PDB file of C-alpha atoms in Angstrom:
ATOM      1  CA  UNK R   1     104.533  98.014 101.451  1.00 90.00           C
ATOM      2  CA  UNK R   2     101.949  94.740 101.137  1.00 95.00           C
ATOM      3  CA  UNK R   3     100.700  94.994  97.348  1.00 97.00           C
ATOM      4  CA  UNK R   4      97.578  92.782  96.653  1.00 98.00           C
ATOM      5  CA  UNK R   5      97.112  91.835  92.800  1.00 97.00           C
ATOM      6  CA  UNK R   6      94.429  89.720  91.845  1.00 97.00           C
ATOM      7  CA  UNK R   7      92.824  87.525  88.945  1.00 97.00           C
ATOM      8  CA  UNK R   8      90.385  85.156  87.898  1.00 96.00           C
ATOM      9  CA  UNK R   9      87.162  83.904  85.702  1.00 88.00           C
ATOM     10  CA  UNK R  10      85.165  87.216  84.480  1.00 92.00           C
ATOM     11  CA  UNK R  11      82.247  85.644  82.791  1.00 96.00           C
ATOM     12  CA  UNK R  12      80.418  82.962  83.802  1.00 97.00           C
ATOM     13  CA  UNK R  13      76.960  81.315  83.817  1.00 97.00           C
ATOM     14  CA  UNK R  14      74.564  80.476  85.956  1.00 97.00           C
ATOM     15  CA  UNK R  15      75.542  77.286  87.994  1.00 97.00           C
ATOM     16  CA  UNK R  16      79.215  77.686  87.500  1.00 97.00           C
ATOM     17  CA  UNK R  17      81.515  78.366  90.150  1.00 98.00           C
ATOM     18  CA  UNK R  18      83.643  82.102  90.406  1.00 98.00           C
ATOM     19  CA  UNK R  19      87.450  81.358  91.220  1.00 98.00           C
ATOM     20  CA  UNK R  20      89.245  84.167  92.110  1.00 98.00           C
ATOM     21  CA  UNK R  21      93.037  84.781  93.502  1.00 98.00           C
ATOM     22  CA  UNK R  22      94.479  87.110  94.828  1.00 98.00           C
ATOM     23  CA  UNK R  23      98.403  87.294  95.218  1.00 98.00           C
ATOM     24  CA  UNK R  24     100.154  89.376  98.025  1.00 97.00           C
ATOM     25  CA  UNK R  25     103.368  91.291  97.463  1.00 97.00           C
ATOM     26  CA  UNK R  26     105.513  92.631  99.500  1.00 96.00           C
ATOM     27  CA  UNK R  27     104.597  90.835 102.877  1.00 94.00           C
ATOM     28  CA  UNK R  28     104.136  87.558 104.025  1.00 93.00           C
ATOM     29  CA  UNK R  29     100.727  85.741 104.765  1.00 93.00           C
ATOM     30  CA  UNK R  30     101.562  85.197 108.359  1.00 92.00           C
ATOM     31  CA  UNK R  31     100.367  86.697 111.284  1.00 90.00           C
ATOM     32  CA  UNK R  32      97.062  88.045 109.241  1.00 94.00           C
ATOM     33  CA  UNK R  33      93.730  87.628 107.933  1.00 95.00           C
ATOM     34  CA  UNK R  34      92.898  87.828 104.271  1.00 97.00           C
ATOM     35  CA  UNK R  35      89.723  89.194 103.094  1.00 98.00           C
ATOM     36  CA  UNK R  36      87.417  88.693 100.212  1.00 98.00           C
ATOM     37  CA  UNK R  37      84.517  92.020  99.338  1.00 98.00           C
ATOM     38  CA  UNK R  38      82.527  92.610  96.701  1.00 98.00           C
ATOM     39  CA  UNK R  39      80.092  95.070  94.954  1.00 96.00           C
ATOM     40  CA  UNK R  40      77.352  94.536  93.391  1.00 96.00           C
ATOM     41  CA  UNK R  41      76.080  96.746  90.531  1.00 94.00           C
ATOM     42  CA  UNK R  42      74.887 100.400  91.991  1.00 91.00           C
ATOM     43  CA  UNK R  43      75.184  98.715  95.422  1.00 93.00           C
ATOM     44  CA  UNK R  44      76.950  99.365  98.839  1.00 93.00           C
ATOM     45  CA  UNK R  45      80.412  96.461  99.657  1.00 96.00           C
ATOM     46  CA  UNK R  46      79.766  93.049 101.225  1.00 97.00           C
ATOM     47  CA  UNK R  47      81.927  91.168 103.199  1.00 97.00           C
ATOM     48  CA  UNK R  48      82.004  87.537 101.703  1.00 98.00           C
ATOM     49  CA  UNK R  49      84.477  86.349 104.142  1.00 97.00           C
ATOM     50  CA  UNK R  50      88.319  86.544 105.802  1.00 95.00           C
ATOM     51  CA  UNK R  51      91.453  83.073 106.074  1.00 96.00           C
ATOM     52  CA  UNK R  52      93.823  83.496 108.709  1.00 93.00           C
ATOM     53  CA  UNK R  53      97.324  82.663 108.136  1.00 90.00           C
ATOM     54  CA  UNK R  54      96.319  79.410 109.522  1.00 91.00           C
ATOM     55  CA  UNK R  55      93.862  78.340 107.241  1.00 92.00           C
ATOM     56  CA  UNK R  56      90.781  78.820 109.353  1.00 95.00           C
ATOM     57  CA  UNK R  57      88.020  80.520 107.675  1.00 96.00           C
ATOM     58  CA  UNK R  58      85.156  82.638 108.252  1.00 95.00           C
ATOM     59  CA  UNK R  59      82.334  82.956 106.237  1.00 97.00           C
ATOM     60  CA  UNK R  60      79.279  85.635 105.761  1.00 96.00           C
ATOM     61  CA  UNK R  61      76.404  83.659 106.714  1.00 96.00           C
ATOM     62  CA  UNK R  62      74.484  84.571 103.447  1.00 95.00           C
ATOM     63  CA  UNK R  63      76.924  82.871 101.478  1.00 96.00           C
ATOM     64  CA  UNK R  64      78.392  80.193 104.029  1.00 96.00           C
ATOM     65  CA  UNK R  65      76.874  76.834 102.098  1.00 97.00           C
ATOM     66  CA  UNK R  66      78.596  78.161  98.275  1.00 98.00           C
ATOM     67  CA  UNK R  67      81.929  79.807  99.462  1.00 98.00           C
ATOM     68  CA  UNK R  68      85.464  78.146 100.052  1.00 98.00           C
ATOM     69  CA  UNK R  69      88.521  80.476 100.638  1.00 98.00           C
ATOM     70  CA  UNK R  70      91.878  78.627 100.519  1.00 97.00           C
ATOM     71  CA  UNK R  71      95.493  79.861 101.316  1.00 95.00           C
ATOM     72  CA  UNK R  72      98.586  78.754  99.235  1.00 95.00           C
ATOM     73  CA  UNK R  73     101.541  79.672 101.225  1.00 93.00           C
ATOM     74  CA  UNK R  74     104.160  78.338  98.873  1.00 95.00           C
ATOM     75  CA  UNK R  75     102.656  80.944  96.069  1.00 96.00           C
ATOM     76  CA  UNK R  76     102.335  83.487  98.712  1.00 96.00           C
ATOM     77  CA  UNK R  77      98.602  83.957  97.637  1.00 97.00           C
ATOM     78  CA  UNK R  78      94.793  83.207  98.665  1.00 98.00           C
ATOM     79  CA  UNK R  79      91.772  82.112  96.653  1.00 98.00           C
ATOM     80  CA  UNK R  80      87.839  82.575  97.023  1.00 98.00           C
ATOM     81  CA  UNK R  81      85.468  79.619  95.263  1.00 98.00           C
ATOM     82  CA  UNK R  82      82.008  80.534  95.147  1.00 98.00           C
ATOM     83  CA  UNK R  83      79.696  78.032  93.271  1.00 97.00           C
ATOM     84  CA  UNK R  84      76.190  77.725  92.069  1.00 98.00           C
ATOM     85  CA  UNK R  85      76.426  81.303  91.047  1.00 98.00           C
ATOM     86  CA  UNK R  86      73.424  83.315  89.552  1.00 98.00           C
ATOM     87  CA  UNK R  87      72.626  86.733  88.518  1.00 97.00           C
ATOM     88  CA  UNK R  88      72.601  88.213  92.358  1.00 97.00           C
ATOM     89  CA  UNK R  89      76.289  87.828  92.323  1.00 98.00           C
ATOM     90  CA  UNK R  90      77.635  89.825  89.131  1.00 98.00           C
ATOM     91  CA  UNK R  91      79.550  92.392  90.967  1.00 97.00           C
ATOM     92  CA  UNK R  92      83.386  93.782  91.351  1.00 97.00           C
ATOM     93  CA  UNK R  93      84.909  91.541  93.350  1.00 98.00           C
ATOM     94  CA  UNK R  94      87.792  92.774  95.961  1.00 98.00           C
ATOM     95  CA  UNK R  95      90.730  90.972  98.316  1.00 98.00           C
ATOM     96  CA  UNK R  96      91.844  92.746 101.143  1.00 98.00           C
ATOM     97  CA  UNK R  97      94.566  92.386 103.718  1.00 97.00           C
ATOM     98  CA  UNK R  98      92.775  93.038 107.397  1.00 96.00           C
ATOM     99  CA  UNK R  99      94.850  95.495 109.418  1.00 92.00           C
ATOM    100  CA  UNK R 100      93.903  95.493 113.257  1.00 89.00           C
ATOM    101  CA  UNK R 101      94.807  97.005 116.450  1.00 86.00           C
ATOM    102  CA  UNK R 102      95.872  93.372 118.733  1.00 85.00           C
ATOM    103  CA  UNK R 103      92.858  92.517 120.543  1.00 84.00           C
ATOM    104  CA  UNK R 104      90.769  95.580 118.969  1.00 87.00           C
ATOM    105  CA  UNK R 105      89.444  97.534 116.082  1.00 92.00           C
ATOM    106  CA  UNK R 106      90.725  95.875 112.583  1.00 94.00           C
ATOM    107  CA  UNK R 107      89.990  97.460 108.861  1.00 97.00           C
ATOM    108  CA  UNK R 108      90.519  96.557 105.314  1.00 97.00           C
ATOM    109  CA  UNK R 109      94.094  97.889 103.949  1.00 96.00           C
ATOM    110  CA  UNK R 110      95.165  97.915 101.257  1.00 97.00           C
ATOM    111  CA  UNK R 111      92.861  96.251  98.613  1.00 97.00           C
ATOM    112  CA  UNK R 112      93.156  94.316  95.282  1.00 97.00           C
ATOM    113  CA  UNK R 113      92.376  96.228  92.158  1.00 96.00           C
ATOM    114  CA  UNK R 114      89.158  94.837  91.834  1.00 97.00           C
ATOM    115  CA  UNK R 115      87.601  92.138  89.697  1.00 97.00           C
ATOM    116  CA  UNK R 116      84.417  92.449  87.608  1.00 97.00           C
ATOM    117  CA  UNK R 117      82.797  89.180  87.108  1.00 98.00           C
ATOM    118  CA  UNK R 118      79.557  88.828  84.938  1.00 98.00           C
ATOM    119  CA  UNK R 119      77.038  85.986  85.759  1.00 98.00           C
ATOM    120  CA  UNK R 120      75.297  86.187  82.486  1.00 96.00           C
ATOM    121  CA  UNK R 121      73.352  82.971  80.482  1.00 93.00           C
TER     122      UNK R 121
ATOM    123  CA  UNK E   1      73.803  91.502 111.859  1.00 94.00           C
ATOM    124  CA  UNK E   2      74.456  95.133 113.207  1.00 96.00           C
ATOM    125  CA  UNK E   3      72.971  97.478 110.468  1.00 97.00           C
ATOM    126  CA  UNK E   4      74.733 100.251 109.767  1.00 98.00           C
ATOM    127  CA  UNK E   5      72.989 103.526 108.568  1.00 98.00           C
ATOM    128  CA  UNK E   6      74.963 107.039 106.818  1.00 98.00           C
ATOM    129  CA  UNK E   7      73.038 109.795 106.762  1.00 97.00           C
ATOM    130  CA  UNK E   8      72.632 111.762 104.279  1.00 97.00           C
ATOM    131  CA  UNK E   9      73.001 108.865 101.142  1.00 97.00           C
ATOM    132  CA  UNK E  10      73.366 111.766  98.832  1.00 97.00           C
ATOM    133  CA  UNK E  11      75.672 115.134  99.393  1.00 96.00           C
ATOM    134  CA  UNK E  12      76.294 117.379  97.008  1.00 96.00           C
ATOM    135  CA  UNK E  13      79.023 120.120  97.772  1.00 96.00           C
ATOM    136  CA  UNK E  14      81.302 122.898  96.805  1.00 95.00           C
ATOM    137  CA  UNK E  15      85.308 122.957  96.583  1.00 96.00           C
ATOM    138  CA  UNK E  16      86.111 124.493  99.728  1.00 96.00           C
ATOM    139  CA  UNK E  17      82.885 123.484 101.697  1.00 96.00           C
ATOM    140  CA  UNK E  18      82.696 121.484 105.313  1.00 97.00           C
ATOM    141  CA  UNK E  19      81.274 118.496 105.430  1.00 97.00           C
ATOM    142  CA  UNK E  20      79.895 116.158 107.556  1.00 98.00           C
ATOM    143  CA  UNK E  21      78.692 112.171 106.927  1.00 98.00           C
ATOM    144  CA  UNK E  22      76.962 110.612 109.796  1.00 98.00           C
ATOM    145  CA  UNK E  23      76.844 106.363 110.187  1.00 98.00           C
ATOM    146  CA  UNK E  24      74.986 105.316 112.939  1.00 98.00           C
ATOM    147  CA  UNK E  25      75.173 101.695 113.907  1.00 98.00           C
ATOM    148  CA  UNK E  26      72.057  99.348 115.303  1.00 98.00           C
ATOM    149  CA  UNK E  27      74.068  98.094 118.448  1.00 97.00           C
ATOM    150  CA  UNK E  28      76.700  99.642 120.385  1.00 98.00           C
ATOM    151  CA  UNK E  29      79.984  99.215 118.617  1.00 97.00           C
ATOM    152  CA  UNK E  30      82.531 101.007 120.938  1.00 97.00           C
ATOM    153  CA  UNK E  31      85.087 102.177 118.563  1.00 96.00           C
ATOM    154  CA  UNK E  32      85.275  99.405 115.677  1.00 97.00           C
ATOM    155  CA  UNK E  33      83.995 101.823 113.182  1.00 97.00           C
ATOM    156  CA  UNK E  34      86.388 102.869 109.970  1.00 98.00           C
ATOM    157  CA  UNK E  35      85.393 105.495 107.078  1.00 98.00           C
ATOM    158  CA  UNK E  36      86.583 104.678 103.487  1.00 98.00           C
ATOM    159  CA  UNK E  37      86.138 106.416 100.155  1.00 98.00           C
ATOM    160  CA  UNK E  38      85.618 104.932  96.976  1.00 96.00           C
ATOM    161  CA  UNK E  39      86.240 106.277  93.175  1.00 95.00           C
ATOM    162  CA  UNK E  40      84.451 104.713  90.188  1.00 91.00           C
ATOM    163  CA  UNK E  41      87.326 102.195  88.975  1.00 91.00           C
ATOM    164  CA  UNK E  42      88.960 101.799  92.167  1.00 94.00           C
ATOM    165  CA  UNK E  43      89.653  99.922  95.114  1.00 94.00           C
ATOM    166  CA  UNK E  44      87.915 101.644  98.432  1.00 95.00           C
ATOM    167  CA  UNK E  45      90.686 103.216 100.449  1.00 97.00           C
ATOM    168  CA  UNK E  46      90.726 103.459 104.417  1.00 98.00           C
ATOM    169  CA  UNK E  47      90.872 107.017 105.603  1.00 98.00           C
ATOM    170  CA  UNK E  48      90.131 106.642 109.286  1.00 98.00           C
ATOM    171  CA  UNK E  49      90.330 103.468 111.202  1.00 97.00           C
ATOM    172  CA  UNK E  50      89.007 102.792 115.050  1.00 96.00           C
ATOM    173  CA  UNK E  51      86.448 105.658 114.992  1.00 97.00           C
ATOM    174  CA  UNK E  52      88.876 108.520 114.534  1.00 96.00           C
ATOM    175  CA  UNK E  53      92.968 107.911 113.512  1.00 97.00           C
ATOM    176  CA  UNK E  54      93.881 109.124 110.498  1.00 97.00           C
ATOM    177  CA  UNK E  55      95.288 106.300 108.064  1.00 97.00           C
ATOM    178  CA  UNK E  56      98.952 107.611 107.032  1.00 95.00           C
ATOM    179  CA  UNK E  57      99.116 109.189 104.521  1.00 96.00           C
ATOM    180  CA  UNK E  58      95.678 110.550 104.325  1.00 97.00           C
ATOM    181  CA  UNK E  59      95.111 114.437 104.428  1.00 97.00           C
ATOM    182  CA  UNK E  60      94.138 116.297 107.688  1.00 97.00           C
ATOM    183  CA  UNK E  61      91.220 117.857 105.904  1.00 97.00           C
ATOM    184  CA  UNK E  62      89.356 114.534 106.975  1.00 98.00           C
ATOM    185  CA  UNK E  63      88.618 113.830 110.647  1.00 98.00           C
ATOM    186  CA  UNK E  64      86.303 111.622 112.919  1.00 98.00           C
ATOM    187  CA  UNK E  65      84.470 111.297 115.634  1.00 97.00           C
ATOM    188  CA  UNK E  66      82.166 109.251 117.466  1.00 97.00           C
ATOM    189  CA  UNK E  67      81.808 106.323 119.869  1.00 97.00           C
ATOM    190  CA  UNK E  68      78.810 103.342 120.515  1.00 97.00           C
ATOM    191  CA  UNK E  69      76.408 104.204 117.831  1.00 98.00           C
ATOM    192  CA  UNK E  70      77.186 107.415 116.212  1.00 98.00           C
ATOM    193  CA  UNK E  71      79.806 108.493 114.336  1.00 98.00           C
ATOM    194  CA  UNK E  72      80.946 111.353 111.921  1.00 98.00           C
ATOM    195  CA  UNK E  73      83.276 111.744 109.558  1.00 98.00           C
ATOM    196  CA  UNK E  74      84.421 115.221 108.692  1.00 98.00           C
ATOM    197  CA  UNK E  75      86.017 117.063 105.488  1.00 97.00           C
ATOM    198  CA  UNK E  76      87.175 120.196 106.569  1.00 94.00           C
ATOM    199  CA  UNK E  77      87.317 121.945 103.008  1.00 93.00           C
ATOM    200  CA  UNK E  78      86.637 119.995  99.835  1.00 96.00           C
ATOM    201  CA  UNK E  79      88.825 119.612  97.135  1.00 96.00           C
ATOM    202  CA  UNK E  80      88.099 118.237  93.732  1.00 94.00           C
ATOM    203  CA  UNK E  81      89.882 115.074  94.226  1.00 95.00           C
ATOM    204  CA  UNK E  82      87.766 114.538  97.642  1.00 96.00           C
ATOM    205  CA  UNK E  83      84.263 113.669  95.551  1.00 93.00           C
ATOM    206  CA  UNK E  84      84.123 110.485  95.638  1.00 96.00           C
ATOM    207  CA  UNK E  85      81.946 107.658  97.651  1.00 97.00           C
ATOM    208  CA  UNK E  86      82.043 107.090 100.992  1.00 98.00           C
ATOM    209  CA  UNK E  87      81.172 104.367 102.981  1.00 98.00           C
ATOM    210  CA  UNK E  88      81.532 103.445 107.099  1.00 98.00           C
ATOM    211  CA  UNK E  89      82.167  99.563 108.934  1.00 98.00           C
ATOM    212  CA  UNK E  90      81.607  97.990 111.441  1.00 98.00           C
ATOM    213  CA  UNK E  91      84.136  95.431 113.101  1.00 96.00           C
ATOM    214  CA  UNK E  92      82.667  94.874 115.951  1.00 95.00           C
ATOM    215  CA  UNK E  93      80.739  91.997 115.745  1.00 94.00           C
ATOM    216  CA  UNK E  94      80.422  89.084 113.264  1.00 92.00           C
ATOM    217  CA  UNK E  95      79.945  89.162 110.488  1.00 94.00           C
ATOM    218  CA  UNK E  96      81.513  92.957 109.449  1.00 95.00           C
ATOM    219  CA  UNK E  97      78.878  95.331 108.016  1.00 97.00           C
ATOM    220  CA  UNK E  98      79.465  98.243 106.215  1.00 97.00           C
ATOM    221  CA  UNK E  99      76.773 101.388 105.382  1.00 97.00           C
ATOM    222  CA  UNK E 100      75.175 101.837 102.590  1.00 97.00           C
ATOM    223  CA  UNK E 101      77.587 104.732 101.036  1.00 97.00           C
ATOM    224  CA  UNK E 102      77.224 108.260 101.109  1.00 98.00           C
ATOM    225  CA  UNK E 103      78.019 109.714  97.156  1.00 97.00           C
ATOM    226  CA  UNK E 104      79.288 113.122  97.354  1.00 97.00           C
ATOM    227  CA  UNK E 105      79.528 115.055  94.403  1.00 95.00           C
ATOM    228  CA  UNK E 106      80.275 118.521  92.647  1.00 89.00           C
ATOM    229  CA  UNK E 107      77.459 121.442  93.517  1.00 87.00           C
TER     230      UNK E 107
END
Protein backbone atom coordinates (compact mmCIF):
# COMPACT_ATOMS: atom_id res chain seq x y z
CA UNK A 1 0.00 0.00 0.00
CA UNK A 2 1.75 3.40 -1.69
CA UNK A 3 2.01 5.88 1.44
CA UNK A 4 2.72 9.55 0.38
CA UNK A 5 4.37 11.76 3.27
CA UNK A 6 5.26 15.12 2.59
CA UNK A 7 7.22 18.34 3.86
CA UNK A 8 8.46 21.62 3.22
CA UNK A 9 8.71 25.66 3.84
CA UNK A 10 5.33 26.80 5.76
CA UNK A 11 5.85 30.48 5.89
CA UNK A 12 7.07 32.52 3.46
CA UNK A 13 6.95 36.03 1.93
CA UNK A 14 6.04 37.53 -0.89
CA UNK A 15 8.65 36.91 -3.73
CA UNK A 16 10.06 33.80 -2.23
CA UNK A 17 9.77 30.57 -3.71
CA UNK A 18 7.44 27.44 -1.90
CA UNK A 19 9.53 24.07 -1.97
CA UNK A 20 7.67 21.27 -1.17
CA UNK A 21 8.43 17.26 -1.21
CA UNK A 22 6.71 14.75 -1.08
CA UNK A 23 8.17 11.15 -0.37
CA UNK A 24 6.40 7.88 -1.57
CA UNK A 25 6.33 4.71 0.50
CA UNK A 26 5.57 1.64 -0.22
CA UNK A 27 5.79 1.68 -4.15
CA UNK A 28 8.09 2.68 -6.60
CA UNK A 29 7.94 5.92 -8.83
CA UNK A 30 7.81 3.97 -12.01
CA UNK A 31 5.20 3.38 -14.27
CA UNK A 32 3.15 6.60 -12.74
CA UNK A 33 2.40 10.12 -12.59
CA UNK A 34 2.85 12.20 -9.49
CA UNK A 35 0.60 14.97 -8.69
CA UNK A 36 0.80 18.24 -6.93
CA UNK A 37 -3.09 20.02 -5.53
CA UNK A 38 -3.76 22.58 -3.46
CA UNK A 39 -6.46 24.58 -1.53
CA UNK A 40 -6.79 27.73 -1.05
CA UNK A 41 -8.47 29.23 2.05
CA UNK A 42 -12.52 28.52 1.95
CA UNK A 43 -11.87 27.47 -1.68
CA UNK A 44 -12.57 24.40 -3.99
CA UNK A 45 -8.79 22.02 -5.03
CA UNK A 46 -6.57 23.06 -7.95
CA UNK A 47 -4.54 21.02 -9.91
CA UNK A 48 -0.99 22.70 -10.05
CA UNK A 49 0.45 20.00 -12.06
CA UNK A 50 1.52 15.97 -12.49
CA UNK A 51 5.80 14.27 -13.36
CA UNK A 52 5.77 11.06 -14.92
CA UNK A 53 8.17 8.52 -13.89
CA UNK A 54 10.14 9.89 -16.67
CA UNK A 55 10.60 13.25 -15.71
CA UNK A 56 8.26 14.93 -18.14
CA UNK A 57 6.04 17.42 -16.65
CA UNK A 58 2.82 18.99 -17.01
CA UNK A 59 1.85 22.11 -15.81
CA UNK A 60 -1.66 24.08 -15.06
CA UNK A 61 -1.49 26.82 -17.41
CA UNK A 62 -2.23 29.46 -14.65
CA UNK A 63 0.83 28.67 -13.00
CA UNK A 64 3.08 27.26 -15.96
CA UNK A 65 5.81 30.40 -16.00
CA UNK A 66 6.47 29.98 -11.67
CA UNK A 67 6.20 26.12 -11.22
CA UNK A 68 9.02 23.36 -11.54
CA UNK A 69 8.20 19.75 -10.35
CA UNK A 70 11.30 17.49 -10.17
CA UNK A 71 11.61 13.66 -9.47
CA UNK A 72 14.48 12.16 -7.32
CA UNK A 73 14.46 8.54 -7.97
CA UNK A 74 17.39 7.62 -5.79
CA UNK A 75 15.25 9.18 -2.64
CA UNK A 76 12.22 7.61 -4.02
CA UNK A 77 10.47 11.10 -3.81
CA UNK A 78 9.16 14.23 -5.96
CA UNK A 79 9.31 17.98 -5.38
CA UNK A 80 7.09 21.08 -6.49
CA UNK A 81 9.05 24.76 -6.73
CA UNK A 82 6.78 27.50 -7.11
CA UNK A 83 8.41 31.03 -7.05
CA UNK A 84 7.46 34.62 -6.98
CA UNK A 85 4.77 33.67 -4.57
CA UNK A 86 2.14 36.20 -3.19
CA UNK A 87 -0.86 36.20 -1.09
CA UNK A 88 -3.18 34.25 -3.88
CA UNK A 89 -1.22 31.21 -3.09
CA UNK A 90 -1.48 30.65 0.86
CA UNK A 91 -3.33 27.46 0.76
CA UNK A 92 -2.94 23.55 1.94
CA UNK A 93 -0.89 22.17 -0.35
CA UNK A 94 -1.38 18.27 -1.44
CA UNK A 95 0.81 15.39 -3.51
CA UNK A 96 -0.98 12.76 -5.01
CA UNK A 97 -0.17 9.52 -6.74
CA UNK A 98 -2.51 9.42 -10.16
CA UNK A 99 -4.25 6.06 -10.43
CA UNK A 100 -5.70 5.38 -14.05
CA UNK A 101 -7.47 2.87 -16.02
CA UNK A 102 -4.50 2.22 -19.24
CA UNK A 103 -5.58 4.39 -21.92
CA UNK A 104 -8.70 5.83 -19.81
CA UNK A 105 -10.18 7.47 -16.81
CA UNK A 106 -7.25 8.26 -14.09
CA UNK A 107 -7.92 9.84 -10.35
CA UNK A 108 -5.96 11.06 -7.46
CA UNK A 109 -5.16 8.08 -4.84
CA UNK A 110 -3.98 8.20 -2.19
CA UNK A 111 -2.85 11.75 -1.11
CA UNK A 112 -0.16 13.41 1.11
CA UNK A 113 -1.30 14.69 4.44
CA UNK A 114 -1.44 18.04 3.37
CA UNK A 115 0.77 21.09 3.77
CA UNK A 116 -0.33 24.55 4.95
CA UNK A 117 1.89 27.19 3.66
CA UNK A 118 1.36 30.95 4.62
CA UNK A 119 2.46 33.71 2.13
CA UNK A 120 2.41 36.42 4.66
CA UNK A 121 4.85 39.91 4.64
CA UNK B 1 -10.74 24.55 -19.41
CA UNK B 2 -13.93 22.30 -18.97
CA UNK B 3 -15.85 23.90 -15.97
CA UNK B 4 -17.26 21.77 -13.80
CA UNK B 5 -20.51 22.69 -11.85
CA UNK B 6 -22.18 20.55 -8.40
CA UNK B 7 -25.37 21.35 -7.71
CA UNK B 8 -26.56 22.04 -4.83
CA UNK B 9 -23.07 23.87 -3.15
CA UNK B 10 -24.77 23.53 0.15
CA UNK B 11 -26.79 20.25 1.59
CA UNK B 12 -27.80 19.92 4.75
CA UNK B 13 -29.15 16.39 5.87
CA UNK B 14 -30.27 13.91 8.41
CA UNK B 15 -28.50 10.52 9.62
CA UNK B 16 -30.31 8.11 7.67
CA UNK B 17 -31.40 10.45 4.73
CA UNK B 18 -30.75 9.84 0.69
CA UNK B 19 -28.84 11.98 -0.97
CA UNK B 20 -28.02 13.09 -4.13
CA UNK B 21 -24.96 15.65 -5.49
CA UNK B 22 -25.16 16.52 -9.07
CA UNK B 23 -21.68 17.83 -11.17
CA UNK B 24 -22.35 18.69 -14.48
CA UNK B 25 -19.42 19.31 -16.75
CA UNK B 26 -19.16 22.21 -19.70
CA UNK B 27 -18.05 19.65 -22.48
CA UNK B 28 -18.75 16.12 -22.90
CA UNK B 29 -16.46 14.11 -20.70
CA UNK B 30 -17.50 10.43 -21.39
CA UNK B 31 -16.74 8.78 -18.19
CA UNK B 32 -13.50 10.63 -16.73
CA UNK B 33 -15.46 11.94 -13.87
CA UNK B 34 -14.44 10.79 -10.03
CA UNK B 35 -16.34 11.94 -6.67
CA UNK B 36 -14.15 12.57 -3.54
CA UNK B 37 -14.93 13.70 -0.01
CA UNK B 38 -13.03 15.86 2.05
CA UNK B 39 -12.88 16.38 6.10
CA UNK B 40 -11.52 19.59 7.65
CA UNK B 41 -7.77 18.39 8.41
CA UNK B 42 -7.58 15.86 5.84
CA UNK B 43 -6.46 14.71 2.66
CA UNK B 44 -9.60 14.37 0.01
CA UNK B 45 -10.27 10.68 -0.44
CA UNK B 46 -11.53 9.02 -3.83
CA UNK B 47 -14.84 7.29 -3.39
CA UNK B 48 -15.84 6.62 -6.97
CA UNK B 49 -13.55 6.71 -9.89
CA UNK B 50 -14.59 6.57 -13.88
CA UNK B 51 -18.16 7.89 -13.30
CA UNK B 52 -19.42 5.05 -11.14
CA UNK B 53 -16.82 2.11 -9.47
CA UNK B 54 -16.64 2.11 -6.10
CA UNK B 55 -12.95 2.75 -4.76
CA UNK B 56 -12.18 -0.43 -2.41
CA UNK B 57 -12.78 -0.10 0.48
CA UNK B 58 -15.41 2.51 0.35
CA UNK B 59 -19.01 1.72 1.70
CA UNK B 60 -21.92 0.69 -0.66
CA UNK B 61 -24.05 3.41 0.82
CA UNK B 62 -22.31 5.66 -1.93
CA UNK B 63 -23.03 5.09 -5.63
CA UNK B 64 -22.77 6.91 -9.10
CA UNK B 65 -24.03 7.54 -12.08
CA UNK B 66 -23.79 9.47 -15.09
CA UNK B 67 -22.09 9.78 -18.48
CA UNK B 68 -21.02 13.07 -20.99
CA UNK B 69 -22.09 15.91 -18.88
CA UNK B 70 -24.06 14.84 -15.96
CA UNK B 71 -23.33 12.97 -13.22
CA UNK B 72 -24.62 12.01 -9.66
CA UNK B 73 -23.29 10.80 -6.84
CA UNK B 74 -25.54 9.04 -4.39
CA UNK B 75 -25.55 8.32 -0.43
CA UNK B 76 -28.01 5.90 0.18
CA UNK B 77 -28.49 6.60 4.05
CA UNK B 78 -26.26 9.05 5.89
CA UNK B 79 -24.24 8.34 8.65
CA UNK B 80 -22.46 10.73 10.91
CA UNK B 81 -19.10 10.01 9.64
CA UNK B 82 -20.49 10.68 5.89
CA UNK B 83 -20.72 14.80 6.51
CA UNK B 84 -18.08 15.90 5.11
CA UNK B 85 -17.16 17.90 1.65
CA UNK B 86 -17.53 16.69 -1.49
CA UNK B 87 -16.12 17.54 -4.56
CA UNK B 88 -16.29 15.92 -8.47
CA UNK B 89 -13.18 15.89 -11.50
CA UNK B 90 -12.76 15.90 -14.48
CA UNK B 91 -9.90 13.89 -16.35
CA UNK B 92 -10.84 14.23 -19.45
CA UNK B 93 -9.17 16.89 -20.91
CA UNK B 94 -6.14 19.06 -19.99
CA UNK B 95 -5.67 20.53 -17.63
CA UNK B 96 -7.95 18.37 -14.79
CA UNK B 97 -10.75 20.45 -13.22
CA UNK B 98 -12.50 19.71 -10.31
CA UNK B 99 -16.15 21.35 -8.97
CA UNK B 100 -16.49 23.68 -6.73
CA UNK B 101 -17.49 21.28 -3.59
CA UNK B 102 -20.69 20.44 -2.32
CA UNK B 103 -20.51 20.83 1.95
CA UNK B 104 -22.93 18.56 3.47
CA UNK B 105 -23.68 18.89 6.91
CA UNK B 106 -25.85 17.82 10.04
CA UNK B 107 -29.82 18.98 9.76
Amino acid sequence: QVQLQQWGSGLLKPSETLSLTCGVYGGSLSGYYWSWIRQAPGKGLEWIGDIDHLGYTYYSPSLKSRIIISLDTSKNQFSLNLSSVTAADTGVYYCAKVSRIPAGPKWFDPWGQGTLVTVSP
Amino acid sequence: DIQMTQSPSSLSASVGDRVTITCRASQNIISYLNWYQHKPGTAPKVLIYAAYTLQSGVSTRFSASGSGTEFTLTISSLQPEDFATYYCQQSHSFPQTFGQGTKLEIK
